[in-house]
Amino acid sequence: MKFASAISSPNFHTTPVALQYDIGDYHACMNEAQKLADVAGYAQRQASSQSKGKLRGIGYSSYIEACGIAPSNIAGALGARAGLFECGEVRVHPTGSVTVFTGSHSHGQGHETTFAQVVAARLGIAVEAVDIVHGDTGRVPFGMGTYGSRSISVGGAAIMRALDKIEAKAKKIAAHLMEASDADIEFANGEFNVKGTDKKITFGQVALTAYVPHNYPLDKLEPGLNETAFYDPTNFTFPAGTYIAEVEVDPSTGVVKLDRFTAVDDFGTIINPMIVEGQVHGGLVQGIGQALMENCVYDKETGQLLTGSFMDYTMPRADDFPNFTLGHVCTPCTHNPLGTKGCGEAGAIGSPPAIMNAVLDALAPLGVKNLDMPATPHRVWQAIQAVNT
Amino acid sequence: MYAFTYERPATLDEASKHVANGSQALAGGQTMLAAMKQRLMQPEKLVDLSQIKALQSIKKDGNTLVIGAMCTHQTVENNADVKAHIPALADLAGGIGDRQVRAMGTIGGSVANNDPAACYPSAVLALDAIIHTNQRTIKAADFFQGMYATALNSGELITAIAFPIPKRAAYAKFKQAASRFALVGVFVAETGNGARVAITGASNGVFRHSGLEAALTQSFTPGAVQNIAIDAGPLNSDLHASAAYRANLIKVQTQRAVQQAIG
């Protein structure tokens, strides 16, 4: 398959609606997807399906989305009534453990783990020593919540900015303790050391000192180690990817079996691969469910919802799907401190078109040209009959 | 929750007395409890049959397999005699609902309820089974009388179902994707008196198809029914499937069942 791209250069492409895609490698996503999907072996699989009276089809979808919402000024210009910054407060305790207050909210995305990883890695402390507080407006500073694949790119960035402030202050405390000048202090792997010497102290020692300021520059610096930052992004982030679906249709019943599904995404920096995989899986199930199964049906005469329970509304279940093949390309976001792009919505974006393209590819030899979602067995069968009449 | 009384007798005699007195029998509860929660049914007196051991046995009696009314789908699915003599029945039981449903739902409850999309009625009709109750015996042909309607009198409890053992049989269920009930389920049996085909899910209740039976009696092969016309007229149309689609599935599932039966 030849890939003709409208975007000549992957970086800093400005769209006709003034969004600027900061970075991406769309060809790499396509090439990796084709490799992982074993497109080269498709012809043989198609022949095998045919010998069993089934129709095989393959469908592609390349997506790009604007998320990590949003730069408040652009949002305002587009009509939003609110700001779209995020807040993060990092409170270091005398014990050297940390509590983070975030305006992001976790409703299953695992921010408690991912944010803790970000903080632990930066400060050189154990992940278990970091506690993430979210969801209580009585405890967290003013934040804007979780949606639009924004938590790691905006919420995580706010935490990073607060950590910048923590690090700056901690260096001053360390400089005082080691009788050096602030500019000579380096911080890495949880230790502050005086450049060019082997004098060093730990983050834990600095944390305790901040709250027991006996040997401390009280004339120049307040005690405590507790900083807040509000981060307003300078651009959206632009994850992108290529998805390839392969289906096998039984023309006698219209049943569409999803044989394999490959998703290659560029999410920039990935903090926790397992959580990202979970996000993609969830998105794929949602998107594929929309393409093949889910449908809210209303009675045309009365407006009564006919699919009023899960006895009639087809909620996707685990046994409706094969294992998914996921791949990643990484072009770190250029404008946030973590280089992340966000991954919460991608699975649901790329999958419906890939599925429908695959189903239509399978049905093309029968003359079917159009099919609405969901491509249920009943609808697929009816589409096939309609060609024959 | 509204008030109701709940009895759980150990003998069929006691249960029969309760039912004769107006109590509603409770088998596996997989339909009834949901109906009660939604207030579609509000019985004031319940009698739970789950402790009556006499209703839980499975035994071969000559050329008949007798299955107690309170046998769960899980029991039928895993029973050695069922698997040996009517494996199609074990397959059918194993395809009902999910594990949790199969651990509770019973053959007696399913047949007494006669849901138009239930699986068991197609086996009962195709195998020409006899329904034993606490009052009499009822032939399959007389038992199913329409949507949720059976020949059972009020106060009458199914105690067992006696299935003649066929030469070959199979059940092919095309599941409605949401409920996983039969959108169309076809049970085919090759008996000493020719082929029998019973279809569930397609109409107001289970029914046999004489055209398919005649063709399969001549030749018990999938190809034999390829040109049999299935009339869509009496079949259901709903948001899941048109009558025409159900008619198509009847033929396809019949062919699949026959293919499975001949192995």
XYZ file of C-alpha atoms in Angstrom:
652
model
C 0.000 0.000 0.000
C 1.432 3.316 -1.050
C 1.066 6.037 1.500
C 0.471 9.436 -0.028
C 0.677 12.098 2.619
C -0.791 15.556 2.393
C 1.646 16.680 5.065
C 5.046 17.121 3.517
C 6.978 17.600 6.715
C 6.015 15.956 9.975
C 7.048 18.861 12.173
C 5.478 22.235 12.836
C 2.759 21.839 10.260
C 0.156 24.600 10.486
C -3.359 23.555 9.506
C -5.853 25.741 7.676
C -7.673 26.291 11.014
C -4.516 27.676 12.617
C -3.653 24.715 14.854
C 0.017 23.910 14.632
C 0.943 20.229 14.816
C 4.192 20.482 16.698
C 5.665 17.097 15.948
C 4.843 13.658 14.605
C 6.108 10.895 12.365
C 3.074 9.676 10.501
C 4.957 7.549 8.011
C 6.620 5.698 10.849
C 3.220 4.913 12.394
C 1.913 3.595 9.080
C 4.997 1.493 8.394
C 5.057 0.004 11.882
C 1.346 -0.769 11.727
C 1.680 -2.542 8.415
C 4.520 -4.592 9.782
C 2.755 -5.563 13.014
C -0.472 -6.324 11.151
C 1.406 -8.622 8.782
C -0.167 -6.950 5.799
C 2.268 -8.914 3.654
C 0.496 -12.136 4.650
C -3.005 -10.790 4.037
C -3.488 -12.234 0.562
C -2.895 -15.728 1.840
C -5.293 -15.269 4.750
C -7.895 -13.925 2.358
C -7.566 -16.957 0.119
C -7.935 -19.221 3.121
C -11.096 -17.411 4.224
C -12.478 -17.671 0.722
C -11.933 -21.422 0.656
C -14.201 -21.615 3.708
C -16.882 -19.464 2.080
C -16.016 -16.376 4.121
C -15.136 -12.847 2.984
C -11.999 -11.280 4.461
C -11.422 -7.546 4.467
C -8.703 -5.202 5.706
C -9.267 -1.589 6.700
C -6.943 1.272 7.621
C -7.442 4.403 9.629
C -4.839 7.095 10.258
C -5.873 9.646 12.845
C -4.507 12.732 14.500
C -6.215 14.459 17.360
C -5.838 17.762 19.166
C -5.882 17.111 22.877
C -4.029 18.032 26.037
C -6.607 20.790 26.258
C -5.909 23.637 26.191
C -4.183 26.950 25.812
C -6.667 29.183 27.639
C -6.358 32.087 25.205
C -7.053 29.894 22.173
C -9.896 28.190 24.016
C -11.353 31.597 24.815
C -11.017 32.735 21.220
C -12.935 29.615 20.198
C -15.756 30.485 22.607
C -14.863 28.623 25.797
C -16.024 30.319 28.996
C -13.435 28.780 31.301
C -9.672 28.621 31.540
C -8.052 25.304 30.677
C -4.921 25.361 32.806
C -4.229 22.746 35.437
C -2.879 23.010 38.987
C -0.456 20.921 40.967
C 0.685 21.330 44.559
C 3.666 19.346 45.784
C 3.868 19.131 49.574
C 7.093 17.588 50.845
C 6.794 16.247 54.393
C 9.537 16.314 57.041
C 9.894 12.565 56.538
C 10.803 13.041 52.898
C 7.535 11.580 51.657
C 5.389 13.697 49.381
C 1.708 14.471 48.955
C 0.612 15.862 45.599
C -2.672 17.731 45.205
C -3.836 17.725 41.603
C -6.738 19.271 39.768
C -6.770 16.205 37.526
C -9.189 13.519 38.610
C -8.680 9.798 38.265
C -11.782 7.804 37.437
C -9.900 4.685 36.466
C -7.020 6.074 34.406
C -4.421 5.295 37.049
C -3.197 8.840 37.680
C -2.398 7.786 41.236
C 0.292 5.580 39.757
C 1.478 7.694 36.829
C 1.721 10.965 38.730
C 3.474 9.200 41.601
C 5.987 7.829 39.098
C 6.648 11.319 37.726
C 7.291 12.722 41.202
C 9.307 9.751 42.438
C 11.550 9.771 39.373
C 12.159 13.502 39.635
C 12.932 13.543 43.350
C 14.744 10.209 43.526
C 12.390 8.788 46.135
C 10.323 5.598 46.226
C 6.989 5.568 44.382
C 5.417 4.333 47.622
C 6.490 7.568 49.307
C 4.261 9.639 47.011
C 0.561 10.094 47.713
C -1.704 11.638 45.067
C -4.786 13.518 46.283
C -7.491 14.234 43.720
C -11.195 14.809 43.473
C -11.734 16.795 46.693
C -12.243 20.461 45.898
C -11.814 21.191 49.597
C -8.246 19.952 49.451
C -6.863 20.626 45.977
C -6.189 24.041 44.431
C -8.487 25.169 41.629
C -8.239 22.690 38.744
C -10.186 21.875 35.620
C -10.580 18.104 35.701
C -9.989 15.097 33.489
C -11.152 14.894 29.857
C -9.695 15.641 26.452
C -6.622 13.476 27.114
C -5.171 16.275 29.219
C -4.144 14.826 32.546
C -0.547 13.879 31.915
C 0.164 16.719 29.502
C -1.421 19.519 31.502
C -1.883 18.070 35.018
C 1.452 16.295 34.881
C 3.096 19.445 33.535
C 1.684 21.501 36.426
C 3.212 18.998 38.835
C 6.533 19.277 36.997
C 6.455 23.058 37.341
C 5.750 22.720 41.050
C 8.663 20.277 41.233
C 10.840 22.893 39.511
C 10.040 25.248 42.388
C 10.664 22.504 44.958
C 14.024 21.724 43.391
C 15.043 25.370 43.279
C 14.269 25.885 46.963
C 15.778 22.554 47.989
C 19.018 23.498 46.261
C 19.199 26.657 48.367
C 18.742 24.640 51.539
C 21.334 22.107 50.387
C 23.773 24.911 49.505
C 23.425 26.296 52.988
C 23.934 22.906 54.618
C 27.024 22.192 52.513
C 28.338 25.768 52.771
C 28.429 26.217 49.029
C 26.836 28.732 46.723
C 23.394 27.973 45.227
C 24.806 27.952 41.699
C 27.184 25.131 42.526
C 24.502 22.646 43.549
C 23.475 19.829 41.212
C 20.530 17.512 41.870
C 20.336 13.985 40.483
C 19.118 10.582 41.682
C 17.777 12.011 44.931
C 21.043 13.645 45.923
C 22.299 17.202 46.009
C 26.010 17.512 45.390
C 28.484 20.358 45.186
C 29.825 20.515 41.640
C 33.343 19.217 41.313
C 33.423 17.750 44.837
C 32.112 14.598 46.504
C 30.124 16.553 49.080
C 26.514 15.454 48.939
C 23.321 15.164 50.928
C 20.061 13.388 50.270
C 16.669 14.744 49.426
C 15.446 13.295 52.733
C 17.983 15.346 54.701
C 16.921 18.515 52.901
C 13.253 17.748 53.508
C 13.801 17.302 57.240
C 15.901 20.460 57.408
C 13.138 22.472 55.754
C 10.881 21.659 58.690
C 13.545 21.611 61.429
C 15.370 24.762 60.323
C 18.101 24.840 62.929
C 20.941 25.154 60.431
C 19.058 27.251 57.908
C 19.231 30.637 56.112
C 16.162 31.982 57.931
C 17.101 35.542 57.023
C 16.759 34.733 53.318
C 14.409 31.763 53.057
C 11.160 30.652 54.706
C 11.049 27.188 56.228
C 8.923 24.473 54.611
C 9.029 22.735 51.236
C 5.590 23.085 49.644
C 5.025 24.588 46.205
C 2.099 25.108 43.866
C 2.082 25.738 40.145
C -0.638 26.530 37.621
C 0.254 25.420 34.095
C -1.404 26.804 31.004
C -0.220 24.924 27.901
C 1.125 26.863 24.948
C -0.385 24.478 22.414
C -2.598 21.439 22.119
C -0.813 18.114 21.883
C -1.209 15.980 18.796
C -1.035 12.229 19.265
C -1.464 10.364 16.006
C -1.403 6.829 14.734
C -2.427 4.213 12.237
C -4.858 1.410 12.973
C -5.416 -1.679 10.818
C -8.427 -3.960 11.229
C -8.890 -7.334 9.601
C -12.335 -8.935 9.576
C -13.938 -12.065 8.249
C -17.582 -11.832 7.190
C -19.934 -14.787 6.921
C -22.226 -13.809 4.044
C -24.897 -16.349 5.026
C -25.514 -14.680 8.390
C -23.812 -11.287 8.100
C -21.696 -12.006 11.163
C -18.499 -9.949 11.239
C -15.679 -11.626 13.099
C -12.842 -9.327 14.070
C -9.849 -11.486 13.306
C -7.060 -9.101 14.254
C -6.615 -5.467 15.190
C -3.357 -3.522 15.173
C -2.972 -0.090 16.732
C 0.236 1.924 16.418
C 0.162 5.224 18.272
C 2.590 8.079 18.847
C 1.810 9.324 22.348
C 5.184 11.002 22.816
C 6.751 10.080 26.151
C 5.054 7.134 27.854
C 5.305 7.171 31.643
C 3.635 3.817 32.421
C 3.357 1.403 29.475
C 0.833 -0.880 31.178
C -1.536 1.940 31.965
C -1.217 3.311 28.422
C -1.979 -0.146 27.060
C -5.044 -0.284 29.276
C -6.206 3.098 27.999
C -5.792 2.002 24.394
C -7.584 -1.299 25.026
C -10.485 0.540 26.602
C -10.680 2.962 23.702
C -10.512 0.166 21.135
C -13.316 -1.777 22.779
C -15.429 1.365 22.870
C -14.745 2.260 19.235
C -15.094 -1.260 17.876
C -18.255 -1.671 19.919
C -19.633 1.445 18.285
C -18.753 0.128 14.825
C -20.120 -3.384 15.257
C -22.539 -3.589 18.159
C -23.800 -0.613 20.094
C -26.952 1.234 19.092
C -29.539 3.361 20.904
C -32.831 2.703 19.139
C -35.962 4.812 19.592
C -39.454 3.946 18.435
C -40.230 6.315 15.572
C -43.867 6.804 16.544
C -43.592 7.218 20.290
C -40.004 8.216 21.001
C -39.771 5.318 23.433
C -36.244 4.037 23.983
C -36.348 0.436 22.783
C -32.823 -0.491 23.823
C -33.586 0.267 27.431
C -31.430 -2.393 29.049
C -28.411 -4.515 28.308
C -30.772 -7.255 27.149
C -31.248 -5.159 24.020
C -28.334 -2.706 24.014
C -25.294 -4.688 22.960
C -22.524 -3.773 25.390
C -19.218 -5.162 24.138
C -17.778 -7.995 26.221
C -14.311 -9.500 26.387
C -15.228 -12.530 24.277
C -16.295 -10.252 21.412
C -12.651 -9.371 20.729
C -9.357 -10.981 19.747
C -6.164 -9.927 21.521
C -5.023 -6.560 20.232
C -1.567 -5.853 18.810
C -0.268 -2.507 20.009
C 2.798 -0.657 18.826
C 4.316 2.724 19.557
C 6.294 5.402 17.805
C 7.703 8.169 19.992
C 8.183 11.783 18.958
C 8.139 13.643 22.281
C 5.867 16.645 22.493
C 7.987 19.748 22.028
C 6.178 22.106 24.358
C 5.528 20.411 27.720
C 8.065 19.336 30.335
C 7.294 15.605 30.095
C 7.095 15.356 26.286
C 3.757 13.586 26.614
C 0.785 13.823 24.255
C -2.018 11.963 26.025
C -3.662 8.643 25.178
C -7.106 8.420 26.734
C -9.218 8.916 23.638
C -7.068 7.633 20.807
C -8.370 4.042 20.829
C -11.936 5.160 20.296
C -10.964 7.574 17.531
C -9.009 5.371 15.166
C -11.019 2.191 15.516
C -14.486 2.847 14.064
C -13.148 3.943 10.657
C -10.681 1.055 10.542
C -13.472 -1.434 11.249
C -15.927 0.022 8.761
C -13.243 0.210 6.093
C -12.457 -3.445 6.710
C -16.103 -4.532 6.571
C -16.708 -2.592 3.362
C -13.511 -4.032 1.910
C -14.805 -7.516 2.666
C -18.199 -6.793 1.109
C -16.890 -4.924 -1.925
C -16.834 -8.015 -4.174
C -20.558 -8.434 -3.475
C -21.262 -4.886 -4.615
C -22.003 -3.361 -1.201
C -20.856 0.251 -1.253
C -22.315 1.779 1.875
C -22.949 0.624 5.421
C -23.885 2.574 8.535
C -22.635 1.745 11.996
C -23.228 -0.533 13.783
C -22.445 -3.205 11.230
C -24.544 -5.802 13.029
C -25.113 -9.200 11.392
C -28.649 -8.145 10.526
C -27.523 -4.930 8.780
C -24.673 -6.611 6.935
C -26.983 -9.331 5.675
C -29.593 -6.762 4.615
C -26.927 -4.773 2.750
C -25.926 -7.892 0.853
C -29.545 -8.691 -0.019
C -30.155 -5.110 -1.145
C -27.485 -5.427 -3.817
C -29.132 -8.541 -5.180
C -32.576 -6.957 -5.520
C -39.125 -4.611 48.888
C -42.732 -5.631 49.291
C -43.702 -8.309 51.812
C -44.026 -11.938 50.753
C -43.745 -15.275 52.528
C -41.010 -17.738 51.586
C -41.135 -21.492 52.141
C -38.410 -23.984 51.277
C -39.807 -27.502 51.723
C -37.741 -30.662 51.469
C -40.417 -32.792 49.791
C -42.473 -32.568 46.640
C -45.646 -33.248 48.662
C -45.162 -30.184 50.814
C -44.295 -28.073 47.780
C -47.400 -29.292 45.960
C -49.571 -28.299 48.925
C -48.109 -24.799 48.913
C -48.590 -24.385 45.209
C -52.140 -25.731 45.425
C -52.687 -23.015 48.060
C -51.653 -20.258 45.698
C -47.906 -20.053 46.287
C -45.696 -19.187 43.321
C -43.062 -21.843 42.658
C -39.457 -20.622 42.573
C -36.959 -22.749 40.630
C -33.606 -21.135 39.700
C -35.043 -17.625 39.844
C -33.230 -16.481 36.715
C -36.402 -15.114 35.190
C -38.644 -14.750 38.194
C -36.394 -12.769 40.509
C -35.695 -10.249 37.750
C -39.438 -10.000 37.094
C -40.086 -9.461 40.790
C -37.440 -6.745 41.000
C -39.138 -4.917 38.163
C -42.559 -5.526 39.720
C -43.719 -7.398 36.633
C -44.669 -10.148 39.076
C -45.548 -9.635 42.713
C -46.332 -13.017 44.241
C -47.320 -12.858 47.896
C -46.182 -16.394 48.618
C -43.065 -18.078 47.269
C -42.168 -21.738 47.520
C -38.530 -22.502 46.757
C -38.056 -25.938 45.166
C -34.285 -26.065 45.471
C -34.129 -28.427 48.445
C -36.247 -31.181 46.917
C -33.725 -33.901 46.124
C -36.306 -35.997 44.281
C -36.363 -33.383 41.517
C -32.604 -33.325 40.976
C -31.757 -36.673 39.491
C -30.805 -37.730 35.968
C -31.225 -41.330 34.934
C -31.429 -43.489 31.869
C -34.581 -45.544 31.755
C -34.506 -47.896 28.781
C -34.246 -45.686 25.697
C -35.228 -42.556 27.593
C -33.206 -40.046 29.561
C -35.192 -38.686 32.501
C -34.027 -35.331 33.791
C -35.354 -33.945 37.090
C -37.034 -30.555 36.835
C -34.684 -28.903 39.314
C -31.504 -29.962 37.517
C -29.489 -26.856 36.781
C -28.167 -26.137 33.288
C -24.698 -26.692 34.712
C -25.708 -30.147 35.921
C -27.190 -31.139 32.559
C -24.162 -29.735 30.732
C -21.723 -31.855 32.750
C -23.724 -35.003 33.368
C -22.074 -38.193 32.049
C -25.329 -39.821 30.947
C -26.483 -36.720 29.069
C -23.113 -36.383 27.355
C -23.110 -40.041 26.426
C -26.697 -40.391 25.160
C -27.935 -36.946 24.106
C -24.822 -34.755 23.818
C -26.905 -32.161 21.948
C -28.767 -31.544 25.214
C -25.514 -31.025 27.110
C -24.390 -28.548 24.413
C -27.688 -26.731 24.601
C -27.495 -26.440 28.386
C -23.891 -25.246 28.163
C -24.875 -22.457 25.794
C -27.477 -20.875 28.052
C -26.570 -17.537 29.626
C -23.251 -17.548 31.428
C -21.695 -19.579 34.219
C -23.592 -17.783 36.933
C -26.921 -18.261 35.163
C -26.148 -21.919 34.482
C -25.356 -22.537 38.127
C -28.881 -21.484 39.112
C -31.258 -21.824 36.141
C -33.167 -25.089 35.811
C -34.667 -27.144 33.001
C -38.037 -27.255 34.765
C -38.088 -23.518 35.246
C -37.170 -22.851 31.621
C -39.802 -25.202 30.226
C -42.535 -24.011 32.603
C -41.778 -20.384 31.707
C -41.739 -20.990 27.940
C -39.911 -17.823 26.942
C -40.252 -17.550 23.142
C -36.451 -17.312 22.875
C -35.559 -20.025 25.402
C -33.441 -22.945 24.221
C -34.955 -25.916 26.072
C -38.405 -25.848 24.435
C -36.782 -26.588 21.072
C -35.122 -29.722 22.513
C -38.325 -30.852 24.214
C -40.322 -30.493 20.991
C -37.682 -31.885 18.630
C -37.062 -34.953 20.781
C -40.800 -35.469 21.422
C -40.206 -35.494 25.153
C -42.829 -36.184 27.813
C -43.292 -33.670 30.601
C -44.003 -35.306 33.972
C -45.844 -33.219 36.520
C -47.128 -33.796 40.024
C -50.551 -34.514 38.455
C -50.046 -36.262 35.078
C -47.874 -36.561 31.997
C -48.088 -34.168 29.035
C -46.801 -34.737 25.511
C -44.495 -32.093 24.041
C -46.915 -31.413 21.170
C -49.602 -30.433 23.703
C -47.405 -28.586 26.145
C -46.307 -25.327 24.489
C -49.255 -23.011 23.924
C -47.818 -19.648 22.963
C -45.709 -16.897 24.485
C -45.110 -17.763 28.155
C -48.147 -20.071 27.983
C -48.134 -23.814 28.659
C -50.605 -26.601 29.318
C -49.758 -26.548 33.045
C -52.740 -25.988 35.329
C -52.412 -23.653 38.234
C -50.976 -25.643 41.092
C -49.216 -28.049 38.728
C -45.457 -28.548 39.024
C -43.135 -30.126 36.466
C -41.246 -32.927 38.212
C -39.162 -34.326 35.345
C -38.800 -34.390 31.570
C -38.303 -37.702 29.790
C -36.342 -37.431 26.551
C -36.400 -40.320 24.072
C -32.817 -40.915 23.011
C -32.425 -40.030 19.298
C -30.086 -41.592 16.763
C -28.381 -38.257 16.256
C -29.181 -34.702 17.261
C -27.700 -31.225 17.516
C -28.652 -27.708 18.541
C -27.448 -24.657 16.614
C -28.073 -21.368 18.411
C -27.606 -17.982 16.777
C -27.357 -15.625 19.701
C -28.963 -12.210 19.967
C -25.799 -10.264 20.652
C -26.995 -8.339 23.704
C -29.075 -10.831 25.678
C -27.373 -13.948 24.270
C -30.789 -15.593 24.112
C -31.587 -17.405 20.868
C -32.340 -14.972 18.059
C -32.970 -18.207 16.198
C -32.201 -21.630 17.700
C -32.754 -24.857 15.792
C -32.759 -28.322 17.373
C -32.649 -31.171 14.853
C -33.070 -34.827 15.731
C -32.895 -37.986 13.690
C -35.293 -40.424 15.322
C -36.733 -43.817 14.518
C -39.687 -41.962 12.993
C -37.711 -39.643 10.753
C -36.195 -36.219 11.244
C -37.659 -33.598 13.585
C -36.809 -29.890 13.526
C -37.908 -27.499 16.281
C -37.224 -23.767 16.082
C -37.119 -21.225 18.912
C -36.608 -17.468 18.946
C -38.290 -16.869 15.622
C -41.935 -16.657 16.607
C -44.320 -16.525 19.592
C -43.011 -19.856 20.733
C -41.266 -22.989 19.623
C -42.584 -24.681 16.474
C -41.700 -27.534 14.121
C -41.169 -27.115 10.385
C -42.645 -29.862 8.225
C -40.826 -28.839 5.048
C -37.410 -29.066 6.718
C -38.395 -32.323 8.414
C -39.532 -33.960 5.192
C -36.327 -33.009 3.411
C -34.132 -34.217 6.259
C -36.087 -37.439 6.624
C -35.243 -38.151 3.004
C -31.623 -37.182 3.453
C -30.202 -36.102 6.782
C -27.650 -33.718 5.221
C -27.212 -29.932 5.156
C -27.627 -29.903 1.371
C -31.068 -31.510 1.611
C -32.652 -28.290 2.930
C -30.875 -25.819 0.660
C -33.951 -25.246 -1.485
C -36.610 -25.393 1.210
C -38.498 -22.105 1.351
C -38.943 -20.704 4.848
C -42.043 -18.525 5.072
C -41.198 -15.256 6.858
C -44.884 -14.414 7.338
C -45.440 -15.848 10.823
C -42.001 -14.873 12.074
C -41.095 -12.020 14.446
C -39.715 -8.684 13.327
C -38.123 -6.554 16.013
C -35.254 -4.158 16.515
C -32.748 -7.000 16.335
C -33.912 -8.810 13.217
C -36.498 -8.675 10.469
C -38.716 -11.676 9.766
C -36.802 -12.176 6.519
C -33.522 -12.372 8.404
C -34.979 -14.858 10.861
C -36.227 -16.963 7.970
C -32.711 -16.941 6.537
C -31.238 -17.918 9.894
C -33.689 -20.803 10.280
C -32.299 -22.401 7.166
C -28.656 -21.620 7.971
C -28.942 -22.861 11.558
C -30.764 -26.017 10.434
C -27.885 -26.757 8.105
C -25.348 -26.072 10.839
C -27.198 -28.307 13.293
C -27.377 -31.149 10.792
C -23.675 -30.739 10.019
C -22.911 -30.934 13.716
C -25.148 -33.968 14.196
C -23.582 -35.974 11.393
C -20.113 -34.968 12.571
